[in-house]
XYZ file of C-alpha atoms in Angstrom:
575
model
C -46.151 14.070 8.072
C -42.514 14.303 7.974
C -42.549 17.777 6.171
C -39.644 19.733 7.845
C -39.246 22.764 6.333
C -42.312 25.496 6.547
C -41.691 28.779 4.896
C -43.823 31.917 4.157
C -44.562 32.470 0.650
C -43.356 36.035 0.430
C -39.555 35.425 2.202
C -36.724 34.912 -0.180
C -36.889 31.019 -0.762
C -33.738 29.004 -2.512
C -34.525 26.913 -5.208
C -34.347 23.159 -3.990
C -34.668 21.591 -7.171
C -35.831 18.215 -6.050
C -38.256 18.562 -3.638
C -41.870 18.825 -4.207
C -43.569 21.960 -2.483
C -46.788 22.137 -1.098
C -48.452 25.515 -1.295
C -50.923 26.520 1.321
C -52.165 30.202 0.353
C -55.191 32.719 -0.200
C -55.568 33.064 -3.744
C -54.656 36.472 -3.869
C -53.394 38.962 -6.920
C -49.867 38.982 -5.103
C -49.874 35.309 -4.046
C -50.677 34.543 -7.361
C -47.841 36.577 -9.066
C -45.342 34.940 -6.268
C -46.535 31.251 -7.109
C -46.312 31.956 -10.433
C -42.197 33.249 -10.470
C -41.335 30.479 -8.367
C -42.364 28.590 -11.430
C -40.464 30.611 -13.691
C -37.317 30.034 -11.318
C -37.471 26.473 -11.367
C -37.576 26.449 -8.005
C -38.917 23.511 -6.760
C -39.355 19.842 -8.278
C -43.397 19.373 -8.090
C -46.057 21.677 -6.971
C -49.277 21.191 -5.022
C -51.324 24.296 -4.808
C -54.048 24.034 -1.968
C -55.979 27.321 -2.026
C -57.608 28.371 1.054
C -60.432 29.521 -0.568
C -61.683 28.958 -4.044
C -59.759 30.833 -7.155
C -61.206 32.181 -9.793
C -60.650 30.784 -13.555
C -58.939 33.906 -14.872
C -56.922 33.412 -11.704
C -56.127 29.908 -12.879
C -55.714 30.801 -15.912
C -52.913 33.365 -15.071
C -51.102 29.831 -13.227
C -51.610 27.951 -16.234
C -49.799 30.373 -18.644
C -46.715 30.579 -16.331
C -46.352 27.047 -16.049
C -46.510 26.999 -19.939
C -43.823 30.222 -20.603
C -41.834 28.244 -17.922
C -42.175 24.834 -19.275
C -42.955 23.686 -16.102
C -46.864 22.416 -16.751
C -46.191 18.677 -15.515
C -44.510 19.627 -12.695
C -47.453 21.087 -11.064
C -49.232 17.614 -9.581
C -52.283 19.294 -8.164
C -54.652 22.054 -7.492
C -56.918 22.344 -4.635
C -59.742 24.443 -3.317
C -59.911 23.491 0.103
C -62.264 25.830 1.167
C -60.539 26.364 4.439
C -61.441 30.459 4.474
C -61.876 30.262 8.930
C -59.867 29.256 11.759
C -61.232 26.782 14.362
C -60.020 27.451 17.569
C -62.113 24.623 19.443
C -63.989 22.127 18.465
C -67.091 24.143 18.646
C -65.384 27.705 17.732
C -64.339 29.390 14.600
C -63.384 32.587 13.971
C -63.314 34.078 9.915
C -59.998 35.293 9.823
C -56.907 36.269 11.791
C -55.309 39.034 8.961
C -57.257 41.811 7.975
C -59.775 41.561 10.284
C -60.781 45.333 10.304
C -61.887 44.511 6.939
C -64.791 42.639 8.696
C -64.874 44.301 12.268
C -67.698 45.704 14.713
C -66.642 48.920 13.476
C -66.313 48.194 9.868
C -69.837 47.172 9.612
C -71.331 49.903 11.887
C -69.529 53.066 10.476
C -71.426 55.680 9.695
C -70.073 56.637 6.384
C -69.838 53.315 4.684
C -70.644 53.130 0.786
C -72.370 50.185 -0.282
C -70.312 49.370 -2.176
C -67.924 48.856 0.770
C -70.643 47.132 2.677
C -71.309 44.711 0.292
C -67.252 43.771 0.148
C -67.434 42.961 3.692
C -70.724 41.274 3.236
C -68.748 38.869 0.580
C -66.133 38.145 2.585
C -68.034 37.245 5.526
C -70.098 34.985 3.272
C -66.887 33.465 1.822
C -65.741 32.129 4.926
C -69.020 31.198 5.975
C -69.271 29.086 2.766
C -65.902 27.331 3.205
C -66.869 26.352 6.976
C -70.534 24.677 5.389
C -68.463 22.829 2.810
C -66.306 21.469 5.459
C -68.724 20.532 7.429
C -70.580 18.769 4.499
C -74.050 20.003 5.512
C -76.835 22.368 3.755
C -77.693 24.569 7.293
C -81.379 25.972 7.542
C -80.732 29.590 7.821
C -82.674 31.998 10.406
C -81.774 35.597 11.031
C -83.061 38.716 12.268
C -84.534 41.416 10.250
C -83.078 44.862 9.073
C -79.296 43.926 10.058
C -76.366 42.993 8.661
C -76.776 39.392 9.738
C -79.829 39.212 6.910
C -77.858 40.486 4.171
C -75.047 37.664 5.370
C -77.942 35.059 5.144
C -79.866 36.838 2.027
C -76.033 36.322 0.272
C -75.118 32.747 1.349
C -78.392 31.418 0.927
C -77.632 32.546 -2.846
C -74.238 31.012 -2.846
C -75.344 27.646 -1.581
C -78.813 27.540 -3.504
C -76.074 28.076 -6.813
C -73.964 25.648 -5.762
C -76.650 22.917 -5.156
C -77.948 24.075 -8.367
C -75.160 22.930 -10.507
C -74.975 19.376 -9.457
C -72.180 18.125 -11.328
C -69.605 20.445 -9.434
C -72.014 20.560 -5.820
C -69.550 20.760 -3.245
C -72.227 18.721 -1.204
C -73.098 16.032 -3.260
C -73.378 12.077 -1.930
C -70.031 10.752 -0.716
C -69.745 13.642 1.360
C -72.350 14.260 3.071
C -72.157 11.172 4.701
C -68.879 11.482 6.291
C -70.405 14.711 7.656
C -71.163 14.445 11.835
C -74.464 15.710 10.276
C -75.511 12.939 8.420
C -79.539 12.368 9.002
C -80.449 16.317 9.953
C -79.641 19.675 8.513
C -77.865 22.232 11.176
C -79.854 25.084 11.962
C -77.784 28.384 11.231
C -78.465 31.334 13.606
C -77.457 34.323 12.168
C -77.147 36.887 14.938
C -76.263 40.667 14.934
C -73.643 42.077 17.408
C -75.777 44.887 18.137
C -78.422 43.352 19.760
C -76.170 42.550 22.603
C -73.343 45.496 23.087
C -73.752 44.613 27.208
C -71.815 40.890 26.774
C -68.692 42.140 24.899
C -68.261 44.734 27.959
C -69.185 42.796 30.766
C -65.807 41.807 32.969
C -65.967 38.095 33.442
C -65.381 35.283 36.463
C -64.672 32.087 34.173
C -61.015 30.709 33.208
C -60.612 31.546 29.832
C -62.493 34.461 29.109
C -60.276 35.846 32.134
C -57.468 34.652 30.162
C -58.567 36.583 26.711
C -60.011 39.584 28.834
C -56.636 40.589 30.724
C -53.865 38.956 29.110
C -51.996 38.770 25.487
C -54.375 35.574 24.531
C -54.583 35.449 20.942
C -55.027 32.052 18.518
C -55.202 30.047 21.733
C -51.692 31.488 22.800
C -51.481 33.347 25.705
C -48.221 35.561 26.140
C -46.500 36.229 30.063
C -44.388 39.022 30.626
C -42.429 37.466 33.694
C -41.276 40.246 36.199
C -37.916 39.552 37.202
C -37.043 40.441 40.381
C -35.504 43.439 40.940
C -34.655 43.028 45.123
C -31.467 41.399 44.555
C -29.688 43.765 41.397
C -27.129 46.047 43.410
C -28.004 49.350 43.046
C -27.539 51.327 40.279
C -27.965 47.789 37.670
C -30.292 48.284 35.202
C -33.353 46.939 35.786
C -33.576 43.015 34.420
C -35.418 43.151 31.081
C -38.750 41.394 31.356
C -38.790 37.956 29.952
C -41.600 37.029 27.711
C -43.063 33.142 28.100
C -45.951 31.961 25.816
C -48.119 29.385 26.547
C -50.484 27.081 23.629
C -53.411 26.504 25.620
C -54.731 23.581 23.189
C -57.105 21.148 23.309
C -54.648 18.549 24.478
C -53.403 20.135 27.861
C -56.321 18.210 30.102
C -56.274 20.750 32.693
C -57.423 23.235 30.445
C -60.294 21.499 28.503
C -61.395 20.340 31.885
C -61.644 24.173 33.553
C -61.649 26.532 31.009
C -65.160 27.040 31.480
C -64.859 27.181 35.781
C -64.900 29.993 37.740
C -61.500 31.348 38.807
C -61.538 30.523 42.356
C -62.255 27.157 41.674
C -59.151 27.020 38.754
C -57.097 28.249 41.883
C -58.270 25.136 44.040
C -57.841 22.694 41.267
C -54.515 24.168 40.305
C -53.373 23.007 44.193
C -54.837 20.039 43.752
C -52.995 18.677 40.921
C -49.940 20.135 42.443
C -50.449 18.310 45.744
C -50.806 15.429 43.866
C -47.990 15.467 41.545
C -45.714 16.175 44.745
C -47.012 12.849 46.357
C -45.938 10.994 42.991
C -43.006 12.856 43.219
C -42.059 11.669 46.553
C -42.897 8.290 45.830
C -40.468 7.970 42.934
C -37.509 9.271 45.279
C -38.549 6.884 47.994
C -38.057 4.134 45.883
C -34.412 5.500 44.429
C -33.198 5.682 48.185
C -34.241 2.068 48.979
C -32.756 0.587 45.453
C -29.281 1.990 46.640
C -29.364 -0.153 49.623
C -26.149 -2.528 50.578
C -27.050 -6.734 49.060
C -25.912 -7.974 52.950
C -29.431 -6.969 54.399
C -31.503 -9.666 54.229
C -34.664 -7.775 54.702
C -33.567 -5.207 51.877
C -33.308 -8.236 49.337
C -37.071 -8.981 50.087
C -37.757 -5.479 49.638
C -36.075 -5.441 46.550
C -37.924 -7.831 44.918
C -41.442 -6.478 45.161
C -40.150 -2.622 44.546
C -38.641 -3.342 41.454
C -42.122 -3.969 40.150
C -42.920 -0.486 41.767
C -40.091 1.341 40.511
C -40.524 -0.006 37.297
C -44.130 0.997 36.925
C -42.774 4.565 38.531
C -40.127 5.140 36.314
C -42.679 4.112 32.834
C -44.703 6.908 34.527
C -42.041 9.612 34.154
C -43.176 11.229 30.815
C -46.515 11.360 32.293
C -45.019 13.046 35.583
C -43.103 15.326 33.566
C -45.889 16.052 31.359
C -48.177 16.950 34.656
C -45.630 19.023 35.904
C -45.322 21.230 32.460
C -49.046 21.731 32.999
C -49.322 23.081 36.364
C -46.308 25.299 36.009
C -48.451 26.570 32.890
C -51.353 27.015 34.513
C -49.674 28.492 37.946
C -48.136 30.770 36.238
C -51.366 31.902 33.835
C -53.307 31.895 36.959
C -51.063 33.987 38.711
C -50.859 36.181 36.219
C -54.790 36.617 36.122
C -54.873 36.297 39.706
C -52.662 39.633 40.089
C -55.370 41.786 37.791
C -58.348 40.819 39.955
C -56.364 41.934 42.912
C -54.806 45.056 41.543
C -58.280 46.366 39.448
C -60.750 45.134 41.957
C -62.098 42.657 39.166
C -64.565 40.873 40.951
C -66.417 43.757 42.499
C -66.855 44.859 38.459
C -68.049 41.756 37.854
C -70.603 41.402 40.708
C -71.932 44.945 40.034
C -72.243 44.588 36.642
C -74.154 40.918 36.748
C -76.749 42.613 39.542
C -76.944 45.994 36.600
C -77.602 43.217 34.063
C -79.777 41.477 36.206
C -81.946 44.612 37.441
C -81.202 43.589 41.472
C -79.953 47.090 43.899
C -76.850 47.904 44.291
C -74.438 47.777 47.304
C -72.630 50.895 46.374
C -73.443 53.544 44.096
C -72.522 53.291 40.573
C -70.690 56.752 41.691
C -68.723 55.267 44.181
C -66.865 52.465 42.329
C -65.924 55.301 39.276
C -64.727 57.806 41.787
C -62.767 55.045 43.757
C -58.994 55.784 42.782
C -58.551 51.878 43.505
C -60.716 49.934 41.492
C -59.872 49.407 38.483
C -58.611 51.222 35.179
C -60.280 54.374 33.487
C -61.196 51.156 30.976
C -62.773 49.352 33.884
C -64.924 52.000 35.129
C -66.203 53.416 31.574
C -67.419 49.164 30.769
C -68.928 49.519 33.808
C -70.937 52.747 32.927
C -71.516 51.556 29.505
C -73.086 48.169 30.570
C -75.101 50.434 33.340
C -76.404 52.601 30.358
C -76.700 49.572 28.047
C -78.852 47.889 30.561
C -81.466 50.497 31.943
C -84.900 50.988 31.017
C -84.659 54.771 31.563
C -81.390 56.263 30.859
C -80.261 58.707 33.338
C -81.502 62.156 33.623
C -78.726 64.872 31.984
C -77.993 66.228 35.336
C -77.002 62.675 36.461
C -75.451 62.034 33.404
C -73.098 65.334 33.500
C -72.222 63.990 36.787
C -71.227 60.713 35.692
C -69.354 62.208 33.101
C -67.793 64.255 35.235
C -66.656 61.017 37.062
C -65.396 59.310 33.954
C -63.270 61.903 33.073
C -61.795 62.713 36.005
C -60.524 59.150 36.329
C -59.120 59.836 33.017
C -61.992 57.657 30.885
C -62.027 58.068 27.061
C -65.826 59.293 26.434
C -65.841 58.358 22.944
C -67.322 54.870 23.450
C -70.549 56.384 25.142
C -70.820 59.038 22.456
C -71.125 55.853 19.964
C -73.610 53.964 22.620
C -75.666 56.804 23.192
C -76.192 57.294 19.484
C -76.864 53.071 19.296
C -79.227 53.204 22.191
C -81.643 56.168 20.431
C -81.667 54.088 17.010
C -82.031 50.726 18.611
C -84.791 51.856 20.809
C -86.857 52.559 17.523
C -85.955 49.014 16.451
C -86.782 47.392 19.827
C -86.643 47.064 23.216
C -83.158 46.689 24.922
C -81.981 42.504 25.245
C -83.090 41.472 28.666
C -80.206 38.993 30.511
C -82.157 37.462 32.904
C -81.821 37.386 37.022
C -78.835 36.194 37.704
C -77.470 36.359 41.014
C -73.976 35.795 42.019
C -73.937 34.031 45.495
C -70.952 35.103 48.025
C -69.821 31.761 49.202
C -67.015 32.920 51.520
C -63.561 32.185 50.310
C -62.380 28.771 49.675
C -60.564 27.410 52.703
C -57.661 25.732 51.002
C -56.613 28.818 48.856
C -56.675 30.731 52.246
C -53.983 28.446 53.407
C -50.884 30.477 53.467
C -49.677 27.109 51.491
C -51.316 27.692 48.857
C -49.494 29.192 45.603
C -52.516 31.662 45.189
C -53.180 34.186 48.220
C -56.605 35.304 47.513
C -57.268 37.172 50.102
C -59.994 39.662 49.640
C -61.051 38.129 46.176
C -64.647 37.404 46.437
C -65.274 33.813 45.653
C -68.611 34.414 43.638
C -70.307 31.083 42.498
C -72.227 31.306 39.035
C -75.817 31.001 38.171
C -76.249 29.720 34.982
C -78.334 32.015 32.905
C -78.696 32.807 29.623
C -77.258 35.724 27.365
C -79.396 37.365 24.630
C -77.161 34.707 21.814
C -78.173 31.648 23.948
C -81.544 32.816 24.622
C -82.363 33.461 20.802
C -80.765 30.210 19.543
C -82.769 27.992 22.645
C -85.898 29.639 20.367
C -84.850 28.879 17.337
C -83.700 25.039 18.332
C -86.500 24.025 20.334
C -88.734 25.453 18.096
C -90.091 27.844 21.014
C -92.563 30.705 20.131
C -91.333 34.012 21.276
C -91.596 37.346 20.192
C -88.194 38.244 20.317
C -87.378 35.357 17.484
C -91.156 35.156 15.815
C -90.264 36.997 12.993
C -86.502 35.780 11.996
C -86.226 35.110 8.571
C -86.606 31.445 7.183
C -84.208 30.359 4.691
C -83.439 26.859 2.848
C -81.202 26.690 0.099
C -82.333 23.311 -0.504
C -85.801 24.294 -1.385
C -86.557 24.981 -5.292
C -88.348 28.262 -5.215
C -86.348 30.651 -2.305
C -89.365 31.715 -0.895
C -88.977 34.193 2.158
C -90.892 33.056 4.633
C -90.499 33.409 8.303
C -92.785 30.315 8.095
C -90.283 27.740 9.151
C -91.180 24.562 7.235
C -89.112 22.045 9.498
C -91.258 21.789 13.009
C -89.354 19.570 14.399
C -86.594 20.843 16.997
C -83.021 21.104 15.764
C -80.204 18.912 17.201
C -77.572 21.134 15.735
C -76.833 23.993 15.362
C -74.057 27.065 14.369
C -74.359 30.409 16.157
C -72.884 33.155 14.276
C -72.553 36.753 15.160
C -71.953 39.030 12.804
C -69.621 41.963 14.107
C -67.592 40.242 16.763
C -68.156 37.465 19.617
C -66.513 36.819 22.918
C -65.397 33.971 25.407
C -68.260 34.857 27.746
C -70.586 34.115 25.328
C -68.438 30.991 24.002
C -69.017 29.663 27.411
C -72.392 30.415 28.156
C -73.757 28.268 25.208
C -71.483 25.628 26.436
C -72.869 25.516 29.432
C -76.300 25.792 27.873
C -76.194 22.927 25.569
C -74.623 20.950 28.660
C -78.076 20.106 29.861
C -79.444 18.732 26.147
C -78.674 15.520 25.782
C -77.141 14.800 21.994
C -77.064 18.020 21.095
C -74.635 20.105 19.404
C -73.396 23.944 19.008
C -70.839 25.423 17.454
C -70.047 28.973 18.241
C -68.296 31.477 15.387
C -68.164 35.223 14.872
C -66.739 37.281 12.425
C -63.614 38.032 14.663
C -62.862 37.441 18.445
C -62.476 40.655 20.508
C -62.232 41.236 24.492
C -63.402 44.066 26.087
C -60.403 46.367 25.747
C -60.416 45.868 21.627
C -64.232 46.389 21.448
C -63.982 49.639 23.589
C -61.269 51.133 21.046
C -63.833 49.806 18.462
C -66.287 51.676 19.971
C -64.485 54.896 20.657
C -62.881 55.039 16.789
C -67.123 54.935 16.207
C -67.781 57.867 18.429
C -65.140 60.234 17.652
C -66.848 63.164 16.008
């Protein structure tokens, strides 16, 4: 838009006294005050204040009296709520917020010694966000939830919010004009409000696909992924200090093709592909230089005249193709170079023997080798490894194991140097949810073997994955997926029968699990309250693959991996 200059609001500016500004900000106490001196300074020619989410009038007020003391009232052209409070990371993703996300964490919302009062901050902000996202999306959702968790007292607080927003029709944020340019024009979205804790398995589980790889083992964060490149030390002389690492960061975006196309594909198969396209660009490659060498031919050759004539049509078309080539080459260095990156924690950590055990504990099928045997294995994996393994092993069983086997397991853990906070925490969860109901059930999935892929065997290839199983994926559904295929198609199960029923729309908010609307949804939001994942992310992907014209979008309240929800975890079961 031809804006050059970005800034953060709380750096030391210089006026620029004839330029307008355009503020993009929380509307915070300290935001506030800053906005309001820059008046005061004269700083800027006009002002446009865009709030992300909506300020209060006492807030507004406070603007409007510094613009008066500063005599700078028509200067500021325009003030915005833009209702922006979340952060959509793909088309179908959103996350609440990047900065202070403790504020609404797993372990915020799960700590023992919470006030209410405390809760019910959270609670707001969570609702907040949620808010914004509905008003951008133009659409009045049906909400269901489950009972007796913090999800209901998200949907008991934004049905509120919406049914007094609706109420006050002259300022309803989803009035006419804009509903229509909604994607949701002719049906209401179903909401599905969903509690973290009725799935603490997922968040654990070590995964096979692309980019929950990606967010599980490396620096991925905001659809950035950072690379610490190891330089190599072979040829410093001795006695150089060792090279300092260089660090490399990667957008992986919507745009970059190769991405959108397999970020959802098992990782052998992102090692194949990733040869493909480089075999290919090579050929294009080639082609381009073969054409160079004949265009510097000598004139006297006859035959190289005729030549020229129909290769200047080729070269032509090969040298408008040179942004694209460049552009294809930029991607698979990315991606080699990602891939290689994840490629060397499977190898080193033994990642997709975790990842086989854990989908046959999930699944309820017999081991290979004894849960025993893969903790006390020096090689496989970290301490962090081995206790998500344990936890999703204790997670997932009917009976949990006797205290002699436990001690023993314990044992285990700690001598591989485990943290057993994290299981003091589950074991705690596990007693209280059993009272609520009956552990979440994931199905029988089975990983097939398929014997490694021939072309990444080839010593050609840029990938040796030698001993890395190449396990082929069963689609199946996780607990999230399962509960929102209820909810959509309208299916009667136990495990959803008595959700809550909300519509804000409807005069009287009468709570009823009774849903009204019989008809099955062609939209619809997951949200999980307390923290969601890439594994699930993908697994509703793949789910809503098969229905045709239907839509999902998947949010949480933040975006963790494994490692994150384990410290989570552990800060919870620290006595």
């Amino acid at each position: 838009m031809g804006i050059t200059l970005h800034l953060l609001l709380h750096s030391d500016r210089d006026p620029i006294p004839d330029v307008p500004a355009v503020y993009f900000v929380m509307p915070t106490e300290e935001n506030i005050d800053r906005i309001c001196q820059d008046l005061r300074n004269q700083l800027y020619e006009s002002y446009y204040l865009n709030f992300i989410s909506a300020i209060s009038r006492s807030k507004l007020e406070d603007i409007a009296n510094a613009a008066l003391a500063a005599n700078a009232v028509p200067q500021v052209a325009k003030v915005f709520d833009q209702y922006l409070n979340f952060i959509t990371l793909e088309d179908d993703m959103f996350v609440l917020c990047n900065q202070n996300k403790e504020l609404v964490s797993y372990r915020a919302i799960n700590r023992p010694d919470i006030t209410d009062t405390e809760m019910e901050t959270v609670m707001d902000t969570i609702v907040d966000s949620l808010f914004c996202f509905f008003v951008t999306l133009g659409a009045v959702p049906i909400i269901r939830c489950s009972r007796g968790t913090a999800a209901e007292m998200v949907a008991v607080k934004l049905d509120k919010k919406l049914r007094e927003n609706l109420r006050d029709a002259r300022n309803s944020l989803f009035t006419g004009d804009t509903l229509g340019a909604g994607q949701f024009s002719f049906q209401r979205p179903l909401l599905v409000l969903v509690d973290r804790n009725i799935d603490l398995a997922t968040p654990l589980h070590h995964t096979w696909t692309y980019q929950a790889l990606v967010h599980d083992v490396l620096d991925f964060h905001l659809n950035r992924v950072n690379l610490e490149e190891s330089s190599g030390l072979e040829n410093s002389p001795a006695g150089a200090r060792p090279k300092r690492k260089n660090k490399k960061s990667y957008d992986l975006t919507p745009v970059d093709k190769f991405w959108q196309k397999h970020k959802g594909s098992p990782f052998p198969e992102v090692a194949e592909s990733v040869q493909q396209e480089l075999e290919s660009y090579r050929a294009q490659e080639d082609e381009v230089k073969r054409l160079k060498s004949i265009m510097g031919l000598e004139g006297e050759d006859e035959g190289a005249i005729s030549m020229l004539s129909d290769n200047t049509a080729k070269l032509t078309s090969a040298v408008s193709s040179l942004p694209e080539l460049l552009e294809k080459k930029r991607l698979i260095d990315l991606h080699t170079n990602v891939a290689t990156a994840v490629l060397e924690h499977i190898k080193a950590r033994k990642l997709d023997v975790y990842f086989e055990c854990e989908e046959k504990i999930m699944s309820k099928t017999t081991l290979d080798k004894s849960l025993l045997d893969i903790i006390s294995d020096p090689d496989a994996g970290t301490p962090e490894d081995k206790m998500r393994l344990f936890l999703i092993y204790y997670i997932s069983t009917q009976q949990p194991p006797s205290e002699a086997d436990l001690e023993q397991y314990k044992k285990a853990l700690t001598d591989a140097g485990c943290d057993l906070n994290p299981l003091q925490y589950i074991k705690q969860w596990k007693a209280f949810a059993k009272m609520a109901s009956a552990p979440a059930s994931y199905g029988n999935t089975t990983t097939k073997s398929m014997g490694l892929l021939s072309r990444v065997m080839n010593t050609g290839s840029q990938f040796v994955m030698e001993g890395v199983k190449n396990l082929v994926l069963k689609q199946q559904n996780l607990p999230v997926t399962r509960i929102l295929d209820n909810l959509m198609e309208m299916k009667s199960n136990p495990e959803t029968d008595d959700y809550r029923y909300f519509d804000p729309k409807m005069l009287r908010g009468n709570d009823s699990s009774v849903p009204r609307n019989k008809n099955p949804f062609q939209e619809a939001i997951v949200f999980v309250v307390g923290g969601g994942n890439y594994i699930e992310y993908q697994n509703l992907v793949d789910y809503i693959k098969g229905k045709q014209g239907k839509h999902i979008l998947y949010g949480c309240s933040e975006l963790f991996n494994a490692a994150q929800f384990l410290k989570q975890l552990s800060q919870l079961g620290q006595k």
